[in-house]
Amino acid sequence: LLLNGINTYTGGTHIQQGIVTIGNADALGTDMVVVADGGALDVGTFTPNQSLTLSGSGVDLGNNPNANSGLTGAVFSQAGAPLTLSNPVFISGPAVIRNFGSDILISAPIESVAGRNNSHLTVDARSGAVSLSDIGGTNLLSGLTVKSAGTISLSNVTTGFGGSQIYENAVSLGGSLAGGGMIRVDGSTTLRANAAINTTGSLIALNGSINGDAADRTLNISATGSESVVNLGGTAGAALPLGSLQVQ
């Protein structure tokens, strides 16, 4: 289904099955857009003007070697332009946001729907970078996985007890990462501000170098609990001296 017109209806939009593609930012009315498991929203080159509630991994495009294939994600773009979301995003079940051809840029807060304990979000930029703002809020996600061909830019991320945070490339950190499960960065970590990484009862693994974007950045790492472990897999402060690196 392709919606090209500007729509002003109220009452929300529910995408239960199949793909809905928008042709402008106001195609989906004025209230919340809900994407259920089995449905998908193709935003193309547009930034929707509605808040989103997401669940599921989208619609299977099949296996076509000459086109995008596999699952779309609950929200996706295959237009070769950044996928941009600027209104709040709520996760009601395991959900995927995917861009097949460019960056994913989410400047709005992301949190779980109240009362949901399976709200793990996967953000997948197959050919681009990822930028996320504040994740957590009043209702914490149960976990976060970010797959990116470029740098993963983060501000503040908080996930619930037992939920992992996995970042499958280099991270640029401008705030804090906190949760009750494993926090893993597979590439280097660059500090854009003084930062903190905290977990309770699990593993913190920073598998690359740690540096600041300016001298004297500080990083506090805290893994509390009898089974907590901190693994630092690279050098720290080699490019620019850190102000401090505290591990406890």
XYZ file of N, CA and C in Angstrom:
744
model
N 0.844 -1.192 0.000
C 0.000 0.000 0.000
C 0.882 1.246 0.000
N 0.651 2.140 -0.961
C 1.400 3.395 -1.058
C 0.475 4.552 -0.711
N 0.886 5.375 0.259
C 0.120 6.551 0.658
C 0.928 7.787 0.290
N 0.478 8.500 -0.726
C 1.191 9.680 -1.209
C 0.615 10.995 -0.688
N -0.656 10.984 -0.332
C -1.315 12.222 0.029
C -1.028 12.673 1.441
N -1.359 13.941 1.726
C -1.303 14.473 3.082
C -2.625 14.141 3.758
N -2.560 13.423 4.883
C -3.766 12.983 5.578
C -3.842 13.606 6.964
N -5.040 14.007 7.353
C -5.234 14.681 8.642
C -6.173 13.905 9.557
N -6.447 12.639 9.241
C -7.347 11.861 10.086
C -6.731 11.642 11.467
N -7.592 11.454 12.451
C -7.154 11.156 13.814
C -7.519 9.712 14.136
N -7.082 9.247 15.302
C -7.405 7.884 15.711
C -6.274 6.903 15.525
N -5.191 7.334 14.894
C -4.034 6.467 14.753
C -4.084 5.578 13.525
N -2.956 4.941 13.237
C -2.820 4.027 12.101
C -2.224 2.724 12.617
N -2.842 1.603 12.278
C -2.363 0.289 12.703
C -1.999 -0.512 11.458
N -0.736 -0.911 11.384
C -0.252 -1.720 10.256
C -0.112 -3.147 10.763
N -1.051 -4.004 10.387
C -1.105 -5.367 10.917
C -0.342 -6.367 10.051
N -0.446 -6.226 8.725
C 0.185 -7.156 7.792
C 0.642 -6.382 6.569
N 1.730 -6.851 5.961
C 2.198 -6.262 4.721
C 2.935 -4.952 4.922
N 3.284 -4.313 3.804
C 4.120 -3.120 3.804
C 3.281 -1.905 3.436
N 3.390 -0.868 4.256
C 2.826 0.441 3.943
C 3.981 1.383 3.641
N 3.946 2.022 2.477
C 4.995 2.954 2.050
C 4.420 4.362 2.043
N 5.161 5.315 2.624
C 4.673 6.692 2.648
C 5.375 7.525 1.581
N 4.612 8.475 1.011
C 5.143 9.375 -0.002
C 5.329 10.782 0.496
N 5.014 11.027 1.768
C 5.332 12.301 2.412
C 5.251 12.113 3.921
N 5.715 13.096 4.676
C 5.837 12.962 6.124
C 4.495 12.943 6.838
N 3.416 13.419 6.175
C 2.097 13.495 6.796
C 1.119 12.489 6.207
N 1.630 11.434 5.635
C 0.755 10.469 4.973
C -0.061 9.631 5.951
N 0.356 9.559 7.211
C -0.253 8.617 8.158
C -1.103 9.305 9.219
N -1.668 10.454 8.900
C -2.549 11.126 9.841
C -1.785 11.861 10.923
N -2.489 12.123 12.029
C -1.930 12.997 13.062
C -1.632 12.294 14.372
N -2.000 11.005 14.513
C -1.806 10.297 15.781
C -0.819 9.146 15.627
N -0.678 8.394 16.697
C 0.294 7.310 16.770
C 0.155 6.312 15.623
N 1.320 5.839 15.133
C 1.365 4.752 14.154
C 1.858 3.501 14.871
N 1.079 2.432 14.798
C 1.419 1.159 15.434
C 1.732 0.142 14.354
N 2.940 -0.435 14.411
C 3.336 -1.498 13.478
C 3.387 -2.798 14.256
N 2.529 -3.752 13.906
C 2.474 -5.045 14.578
C 3.433 -6.026 13.924
N 3.720 -7.105 14.625
C 4.550 -8.174 14.066
C 3.876 -8.727 12.815
N 4.587 -8.704 11.693
C 4.022 -9.103 10.413
C 3.737 -7.939 9.492
N 3.776 -6.732 10.038
C 3.633 -5.533 9.234
C 4.943 -4.790 9.125
N 4.996 -3.774 8.254
C 6.212 -2.993 8.070
C 5.854 -1.627 7.502
N 6.628 -0.636 7.906
C 6.477 0.729 7.415
C 7.732 1.124 6.661
N 7.575 1.407 5.369
C 8.680 1.871 4.526
C 8.614 3.394 4.481
N 9.583 4.055 5.132
C 9.550 5.518 5.206
C 10.259 6.167 4.023
N 10.971 5.392 3.232
C 11.651 5.950 2.068
C 12.605 7.057 2.460
N 12.432 8.234 1.866
C 13.294 9.387 2.158
C 12.636 10.371 3.126
N 11.499 9.966 3.734
C 10.708 10.894 4.538
C 10.867 10.619 6.032
N 10.726 11.669 6.836
C 10.724 11.561 8.290
C 9.284 11.670 8.765
N 8.664 10.571 9.197
C 7.246 10.637 9.561
C 7.012 11.583 10.739
N 5.907 12.295 10.690
C 5.578 13.283 11.716
C 4.778 12.695 12.872
N 4.744 11.372 12.977
C 3.986 10.710 14.027
C 4.930 9.943 14.953
N 4.495 9.746 16.200
C 5.160 8.798 17.081
C 4.891 7.382 16.593
N 5.797 6.468 16.916
C 5.696 5.091 16.435
C 5.703 4.109 17.598
N 4.880 3.073 17.500
C 4.956 1.919 18.389
C 5.264 0.703 17.524
N 6.346 -0.014 17.869
C 6.884 -1.032 16.962
C 6.992 -2.398 17.622
N 6.738 -3.417 16.815
C 6.981 -4.793 17.204
C 7.261 -5.598 15.947
N 8.162 -6.561 16.051
C 8.386 -7.492 14.955
C 9.568 -7.150 14.075
N 9.882 -8.079 13.192
C 11.017 -7.945 12.284
C 10.592 -7.648 10.860
N 9.307 -7.335 10.660
C 8.859 -6.869 9.360
C 8.356 -7.967 8.452
N 8.524 -7.723 7.155
C 8.007 -8.593 6.095
C 9.180 -9.193 5.335
N 9.080 -10.463 4.987
C 10.153 -11.149 4.269
C 10.100 -10.794 2.784
N 11.176 -10.178 2.294
C 11.260 -9.808 0.881
C 11.745 -10.948 0.003
N 12.054 -12.084 0.625
C 12.553 -13.209 -0.146
C 14.049 -13.117 -0.373
N 14.551 -13.963 -1.250
C 15.982 -14.033 -1.540
C 16.204 -13.657 -2.998
N 16.501 -12.373 -3.219
C 16.716 -11.869 -4.579
C 18.120 -11.280 -4.655
N 19.045 -11.920 -5.387
C 20.430 -11.423 -5.422
C 20.559 -10.060 -6.081
N 19.542 -9.613 -6.806
C 19.606 -8.325 -7.505
C 18.841 -7.215 -6.784
N 18.341 -7.511 -5.577
C 17.561 -6.518 -4.837
C 17.714 -6.790 -3.348
N 17.140 -5.920 -2.535
C 17.152 -6.151 -1.101
C 16.393 -7.434 -0.783
N 16.873 -8.162 0.190
C 16.255 -9.434 0.530
C 16.224 -9.597 2.039
N 15.492 -10.616 2.479
C 15.358 -10.880 3.901
C 14.261 -10.041 4.526
N 14.260 -9.993 5.845
C 13.230 -9.282 6.584
C 13.475 -7.780 6.558
N 12.400 -7.041 6.401
C 12.525 -5.593 6.238
C 12.850 -4.867 7.530
N 12.354 -5.362 8.648
C 12.287 -4.589 9.877
C 10.907 -3.963 10.002
N 10.499 -3.645 11.231
C 9.192 -3.029 11.439
C 9.119 -1.659 10.774
N 10.218 -0.911 10.847
C 10.376 0.330 10.090
C 11.643 0.195 9.272
N 11.583 0.590 7.988
C 12.760 0.413 7.152
C 12.774 1.442 6.042
N 13.925 1.515 5.386
C 14.060 2.292 4.164
C 14.965 1.529 3.215
N 14.602 1.569 1.938
C 15.464 0.998 0.907
C 15.677 2.021 -0.206
N 15.604 3.309 0.179
C 15.688 4.393 -0.800
C 17.116 4.893 -1.004
N 18.073 4.345 -0.234
C 19.447 4.802 -0.361
C 19.725 6.117 0.334
N 18.806 6.545 1.194
C 18.943 7.789 1.949
C 18.851 7.466 3.433
N 19.313 8.366 4.309
C 19.206 8.101 5.741
C 17.766 7.865 6.188
N 17.579 6.898 7.071
C 16.303 6.684 7.739
C 16.318 7.556 8.981
N 15.425 8.546 9.027
C 15.430 9.539 10.099
C 14.108 9.504 10.849
N 14.188 9.393 12.181
C 13.012 9.449 13.043
C 13.231 10.547 14.077
N 12.252 11.455 14.198
C 12.398 12.589 15.099
C 11.271 12.699 16.113
N 10.366 11.711 16.140
C 9.307 11.650 17.135
C 9.472 10.398 17.990
N 8.938 10.387 19.215
C 9.173 9.276 20.130
C 8.840 7.911 19.534
N 9.661 6.925 19.927
C 9.494 5.552 19.466
C 9.279 4.665 20.685
N 8.229 3.828 20.643
C 7.904 2.916 21.734
C 7.992 1.484 21.208
N 8.612 0.599 21.992
C 8.835 -0.779 21.576
C 7.913 -1.683 22.386
N 7.034 -2.420 21.685
C 6.050 -3.250 22.371
C 6.402 -4.733 22.364
N 7.426 -5.109 21.661
C 7.907 -6.485 21.600
C 9.230 -6.475 20.874
N 9.903 -7.619 20.713
C 11.143 -7.616 19.949
C 10.932 -6.949 18.597
N 11.767 -5.969 18.262
C 11.526 -5.156 17.072
C 12.832 -4.841 16.373
N 12.737 -4.575 15.054
C 13.893 -4.258 14.227
C 13.617 -2.977 13.456
N 14.607 -2.069 13.445
C 14.615 -0.902 12.574
C 15.787 -1.090 11.623
N 15.534 -1.005 10.295
C 16.579 -1.367 9.326
C 16.633 -0.365 8.185
N 17.860 -0.061 7.769
C 18.071 0.688 6.529
C 18.965 -0.150 5.636
N 18.484 -0.442 4.436
C 19.239 -1.299 3.533
C 20.384 -0.569 2.848
N 20.336 0.789 2.795
C 21.308 1.451 1.945
C 22.000 2.665 2.498
N 21.732 3.048 3.769
C 22.354 4.259 4.282
C 22.275 4.270 5.804
N 22.338 5.481 6.390
C 22.405 5.639 7.833
C 21.036 5.489 8.492
N 21.060 5.313 9.818
C 19.865 5.407 10.659
C 20.127 6.500 11.684
N 19.264 7.517 11.698
C 19.439 8.688 12.555
C 18.160 8.874 13.363
N 18.227 8.610 14.668
C 17.049 8.728 15.531
C 17.363 9.743 16.623
N 16.755 10.918 16.526
C 17.011 11.992 17.480
C 16.002 12.016 18.613
N 14.949 11.216 18.518
C 13.889 11.183 19.528
C 14.173 10.099 20.567
N 13.542 10.194 21.739
C 13.715 9.140 22.744
C 13.067 7.830 22.320
N 13.659 6.736 22.792
C 13.135 5.389 22.551
C 12.949 4.721 23.902
N 11.771 4.140 24.137
C 11.545 3.397 25.367
C 10.563 2.279 25.124
N 10.406 1.415 26.127
C 9.466 0.311 26.037
C 8.048 0.800 26.275
N 7.084 0.081 25.717
C 5.697 0.244 26.149
C 5.600 -0.247 27.589
N 4.864 0.456 28.421
C 4.758 0.098 29.833
C 4.283 -1.342 30.008
N 4.951 -2.072 30.896
C 4.545 -3.424 31.224
C 5.094 -4.509 30.323
N 5.840 -4.150 29.295
C 6.409 -5.157 28.390
C 7.816 -5.531 28.853
N 8.085 -6.826 28.941
C 9.403 -7.277 29.392
C 10.193 -7.963 28.283
N 9.723 -7.856 27.044
C 10.430 -8.478 25.910
C 10.676 -7.454 24.812
N 11.016 -6.244 25.218
C 11.124 -5.130 24.272
C 12.570 -4.934 23.822
N 13.143 -5.965 23.214
C 14.515 -5.869 22.707
C 14.484 -5.223 21.318
N 15.294 -4.203 21.131
C 15.349 -3.483 19.859
C 16.657 -3.786 19.149
N 16.548 -4.111 17.844
C 17.713 -4.242 16.975
C 17.683 -3.117 15.947
N 18.781 -2.367 15.862
C 18.932 -1.294 14.884
C 20.007 -1.740 13.903
N 19.651 -1.824 12.625
C 20.518 -2.460 11.627
C 20.709 -1.524 10.435
N 21.895 -0.911 10.363
C 22.266 -0.091 9.201
C 23.302 -0.875 8.400
N 22.855 -1.561 7.378
C 23.728 -2.481 6.659
C 24.826 -1.763 5.881
N 24.561 -0.519 5.483
C 25.528 0.193 4.638
C 25.822 1.591 5.162
N 25.578 1.844 6.436
C 25.762 3.193 6.947
C 26.079 3.218 8.424
N 26.039 4.416 8.981
C 26.291 4.645 10.396
C 24.961 4.715 11.147
N 25.044 4.740 12.480
C 23.860 4.828 13.332
C 24.071 5.934 14.350
N 23.051 6.774 14.535
C 23.063 7.792 15.583
C 21.785 7.671 16.393
N 21.935 7.459 17.712
C 20.804 7.315 18.617
C 20.929 8.342 19.722
N 19.801 8.856 20.184
C 19.810 9.864 21.243
C 19.591 9.191 22.588
N 18.504 9.468 23.256
C 18.254 8.921 24.593
C 17.396 7.669 24.507
N 17.898 6.580 25.077
C 17.196 5.303 25.078
C 17.006 4.880 26.531
N 15.788 4.636 26.907
C 15.500 4.240 28.284
C 14.240 4.894 28.769
N 14.358 6.107 29.307
C 13.181 6.831 29.750
C 12.525 6.175 30.947
N 11.205 6.336 31.033
C 10.446 5.788 32.157
C 10.374 4.274 32.100
N 10.210 3.725 30.916
C 10.058 2.280 30.727
C 11.237 1.764 29.920
N 12.079 0.947 30.554
C 13.348 0.544 29.964
C 13.164 -0.573 28.946
N 13.946 -0.503 27.858
C 14.023 -1.627 26.929
C 14.631 -2.828 27.637
N 14.279 -4.027 27.152
C 14.879 -5.238 27.709
C 16.223 -5.552 27.067
N 16.602 -4.828 26.029
C 17.912 -5.015 25.426
C 18.030 -4.210 24.148
N 19.284 -4.042 23.688
C 19.559 -3.262 22.479
C 20.725 -3.888 21.740
N 20.537 -4.120 20.432
C 21.613 -4.567 19.553
C 21.705 -3.587 18.396
N 22.914 -3.092 18.128
C 23.117 -2.156 17.024
C 24.135 -2.751 16.060
N 23.706 -2.921 14.797
C 24.560 -3.417 13.730
C 24.789 -2.276 12.757
N 26.038 -1.988 12.474
C 26.324 -0.802 11.680
C 27.580 -1.009 10.851
N 27.532 -0.483 9.615
C 28.725 -0.494 8.776
C 29.650 0.673 9.117
N 29.161 1.623 9.912
C 29.947 2.790 10.297
C 29.915 2.982 11.793
N 30.287 4.172 12.230
C 30.340 4.475 13.654
C 28.937 4.514 14.252
N 28.823 4.055 15.489
C 27.580 4.088 16.252
C 27.684 5.233 17.253
N 26.897 6.278 17.042
C 26.935 7.454 17.907
C 25.818 7.346 18.948
N 26.194 7.440 20.243
C 25.256 7.249 21.343
C 25.321 8.427 22.296
N 24.172 8.749 22.886
C 24.145 9.737 23.964
C 23.977 9.008 25.291
N 22.745 8.670 25.679
C 22.497 7.944 26.920
C 21.621 6.732 26.634
N 22.068 5.567 27.107
C 21.323 4.330 26.919
C 21.184 3.636 28.267
N 19.948 3.313 28.651
C 19.689 2.528 29.860
C 18.751 1.390 29.498
N 19.150 0.162 29.820
C 18.308 -1.009 29.578
C 18.027 -1.706 30.898
N 17.013 -2.568 30.895
C 16.550 -3.195 32.117
C 17.422 -4.342 32.577
N 17.041 -4.920 33.714
C 17.801 -6.004 34.333
C 17.866 -7.209 33.399
N 19.081 -7.691 33.195
C 19.287 -8.879 32.367
C 19.365 -8.610 30.883
N 19.067 -7.382 30.464
C 19.077 -7.063 29.048
C 20.447 -6.629 28.567
N 20.894 -7.176 27.464
C 22.223 -6.874 26.945
C 22.205 -5.632 26.068
N 23.366 -4.999 25.956
C 23.628 -3.953 24.968
C 24.823 -4.412 24.141
N 24.611 -4.600 22.847
C 25.663 -5.096 21.963
C 25.819 -4.111 20.816
N 27.031 -3.605 20.642
C 27.337 -2.630 19.594
C 28.394 -3.250 18.684
N 28.010 -3.544 17.432
C 28.850 -4.349 16.557
C 29.741 -3.505 15.658
N 30.225 -2.400 16.188
C 31.222 -1.587 15.496
C 31.740 -0.550 16.477
N 32.501 0.408 15.974
C 33.044 1.463 16.827
C 31.926 2.338 17.380
N 32.120 2.825 18.602
C 31.122 3.649 19.288
C 31.703 5.019 19.577
N 30.881 6.041 19.336
C 31.165 7.404 19.781
C 30.182 7.710 20.904
N 30.685 7.915 22.121
C 29.841 8.000 23.315
C 29.857 9.407 23.885
N 28.652 9.971 24.045
C 28.536 11.312 24.592
C 27.800 11.368 25.902
N 27.628 10.224 26.587
C 26.903 10.197 27.851
C 27.190 8.921 28.610
N 26.146 8.151 28.917
C 26.328 6.952 29.727
C 25.632 5.752 29.103
N 26.200 4.579 29.346
C 25.580 3.294 29.052
C 25.344 2.607 30.387
N 24.133 2.174 30.640
C 23.816 1.555 31.924
C 22.797 0.456 31.717
N 22.918 -0.615 32.501
C 21.965 -1.701 32.392
C 22.233 -2.786 33.401
N 21.414 -3.815 33.308
C 21.550 -4.946 34.205
C 22.029 -6.193 33.508
N 22.642 -6.027 32.332
C 23.172 -7.154 31.580
C 24.472 -6.780 30.911
N 24.918 -7.629 30.006
C 26.187 -7.419 29.321
C 26.159 -6.150 28.481
N 27.272 -5.404 28.512
C 27.484 -4.271 27.620
C 28.754 -4.564 26.826
N 28.628 -4.665 25.500
C 29.766 -5.065 24.657
C 29.917 -4.116 23.489
N 31.132 -3.621 23.296
C 31.477 -2.789 22.144
C 32.530 -3.541 21.342
N 32.233 -3.845 20.084
C 33.133 -4.661 19.287
C 34.232 -3.863 18.596
N 34.104 -2.544 18.544
C 35.141 -1.702 17.950
C 35.722 -0.762 18.974
N 36.303 0.317 18.516
C 36.884 1.309 19.418
C 35.786 2.131 20.092
N 36.143 2.800 21.189
C 35.236 3.710 21.896
C 35.867 5.090 21.916
N 35.145 6.084 21.375
C 35.595 7.471 21.386
C 34.664 8.277 22.273
N 35.220 9.023 23.203
C 34.434 9.807 24.151
C 34.248 11.213 23.603
N 32.989 11.611 23.371
C 32.670 12.969 22.954
C 32.454 13.889 24.153
N 32.354 13.301 25.334
C 32.160 14.029 26.589
C 32.633 13.100 27.701
N 32.689 13.585 28.926
C 32.957 12.698 30.046
C 31.829 11.674 30.123
N 32.178 10.399 30.311
C 31.204 9.331 30.108
C 31.299 8.287 31.212
N 30.269 7.436 31.270
C 30.215 6.349 32.240
C 29.582 5.125 31.599
N 30.061 3.939 32.002
C 29.494 2.669 31.564
C 29.292 1.818 32.813
N 28.052 1.410 33.067
C 27.727 0.709 34.310
C 26.839 -0.492 34.040
N 27.132 -1.601 34.715
C 26.250 -2.754 34.689
C 26.222 -3.393 36.065
N 25.176 -4.150 36.321
C 25.050 -4.864 37.595
C 25.004 -6.356 37.318
N 25.994 -7.072 37.828
C 25.974 -8.517 37.757
C 26.286 -9.124 36.418
N 27.044 -8.438 35.576
C 27.324 -9.001 34.266
C 28.668 -8.492 33.749
N 28.835 -8.517 32.416
C 30.108 -8.257 31.751
C 30.088 -6.915 31.038
N 31.174 -6.160 31.173
C 31.457 -5.016 30.308
C 32.675 -5.389 29.479
N 32.535 -5.389 28.157
C 33.635 -5.751 27.264
C 33.812 -4.642 26.241
N 34.899 -3.882 26.371
C 35.265 -2.865 25.390
C 36.429 -3.437 24.601
N 36.138 -3.920 23.398
C 37.082 -4.765 22.670
C 38.032 -4.009 21.761
N 37.986 -2.681 21.795
C 38.911 -1.876 21.007
C 39.544 -0.800 21.861
N 40.201 0.136 21.221
C 40.864 1.216 21.935
C 39.848 2.180 22.533
N 40.302 2.952 23.538
C 39.481 3.977 24.183
C 40.221 5.299 24.070
N 39.572 6.284 23.444
C 40.189 7.594 23.283
C 39.116 8.669 23.388
N 39.546 9.892 23.654
C 38.646 11.025 23.626
C 38.766 11.773 22.317
N 37.729 12.556 22.002
C 37.838 13.425 20.836
C 38.578 14.708 21.175
N 38.874 14.891 22.470
C 39.695 15.995 22.969
C 40.444 15.484 24.191
N 41.474 16.174 24.570
C 42.268 15.746 25.724
C 41.449 15.835 27.010
N 41.813 14.965 27.960
C 41.284 15.000 29.331
C 39.836 14.527 29.449
N 39.300 13.817 28.477
C 38.011 13.173 28.676
C 38.146 12.106 29.764
N 37.076 11.880 30.527
C 37.096 10.881 31.596
C 36.088 9.788 31.308
N 36.406 8.567 31.750
C 35.506 7.431 31.616
C 35.490 6.665 32.930
N 34.298 6.504 33.498
C 34.108 5.703 34.704
C 33.391 4.408 34.324
N 34.011 3.273 34.632
C 33.449 1.964 34.318
C 33.140 1.262 35.631
N 31.905 0.808 35.786
C 31.491 0.164 37.024
C 30.708 -1.094 36.701
N 31.204 -2.221 37.179
C 30.510 -3.503 37.045
C 30.338 -4.071 38.443
N 29.152 -3.916 39.006
C 28.918 -4.320 40.388
C 28.272 -5.694 40.433
N 28.443 -6.375 41.551
C 27.907 -7.720 41.705
C 29.011 -8.748 41.703
N 28.753 -9.877 42.350
C 29.792 -10.890 42.547
C 30.230 -11.555 41.254
N 29.415 -11.515 40.211
C 29.756 -12.169 38.949
C 30.098 -11.171 37.853
N 30.351 -9.933 38.228
C 30.651 -8.911 37.230
C 32.107 -8.978 36.791
N 32.329 -8.711 35.491
C 33.668 -8.756 34.900
C 33.817 -7.558 33.972
N 35.027 -6.959 33.951
C 35.352 -5.909 32.999
C 36.514 -6.381 32.139
N 36.339 -6.378 30.812
C 37.400 -6.719 29.874
C 37.695 -5.505 29.003
N 38.940 -5.055 29.018
C 39.378 -3.965 28.156
C 40.351 -4.542 27.152
N 39.972 -4.527 25.866
C 40.737 -5.250 24.865
C 41.704 -4.417 24.054
N 41.832 -3.118 24.362
C 42.725 -2.269 23.578
C 43.412 -1.242 24.442
N 44.133 -0.342 23.807
C 44.827 0.711 24.526
C 43.842 1.806 24.929
N 44.244 2.607 25.926
C 43.421 3.727 26.384
C 44.267 4.994 26.382
N 43.763 6.031 25.740
C 44.442 7.320 25.757
C 45.658 7.416 24.869
N 45.794 6.520 23.907
C 46.981 6.558 23.055
C 46.942 7.723 22.078
N 45.755 8.074 21.587
C 45.648 9.171 20.626
C 45.689 10.527 21.325
N 44.907 10.685 22.383
C 44.896 11.877 23.222
C 44.800 11.434 24.670
N 45.576 12.005 25.586
C 45.546 11.542 26.981
C 44.146 11.703 27.599
N 43.697 10.647 28.301
C 42.453 10.750 29.050
C 42.683 11.507 30.348
N 41.638 12.204 30.816
C 41.729 12.842 32.114
C 41.784 11.802 33.210
N 40.962 10.751 33.083
C 41.004 9.631 34.014
C 40.250 8.466 33.419
N 40.627 7.265 33.848
C 39.920 6.032 33.526
C 39.773 5.265 34.827
N 38.567 5.200 35.342
C 38.299 4.509 36.596
C 37.513 3.231 36.323
N 37.973 2.120 36.894
C 37.319 0.835 36.743
C 37.038 0.278 38.131
N 35.790 -0.037 38.392
C 35.454 -0.596 39.693
C 34.353 -1.640 39.572
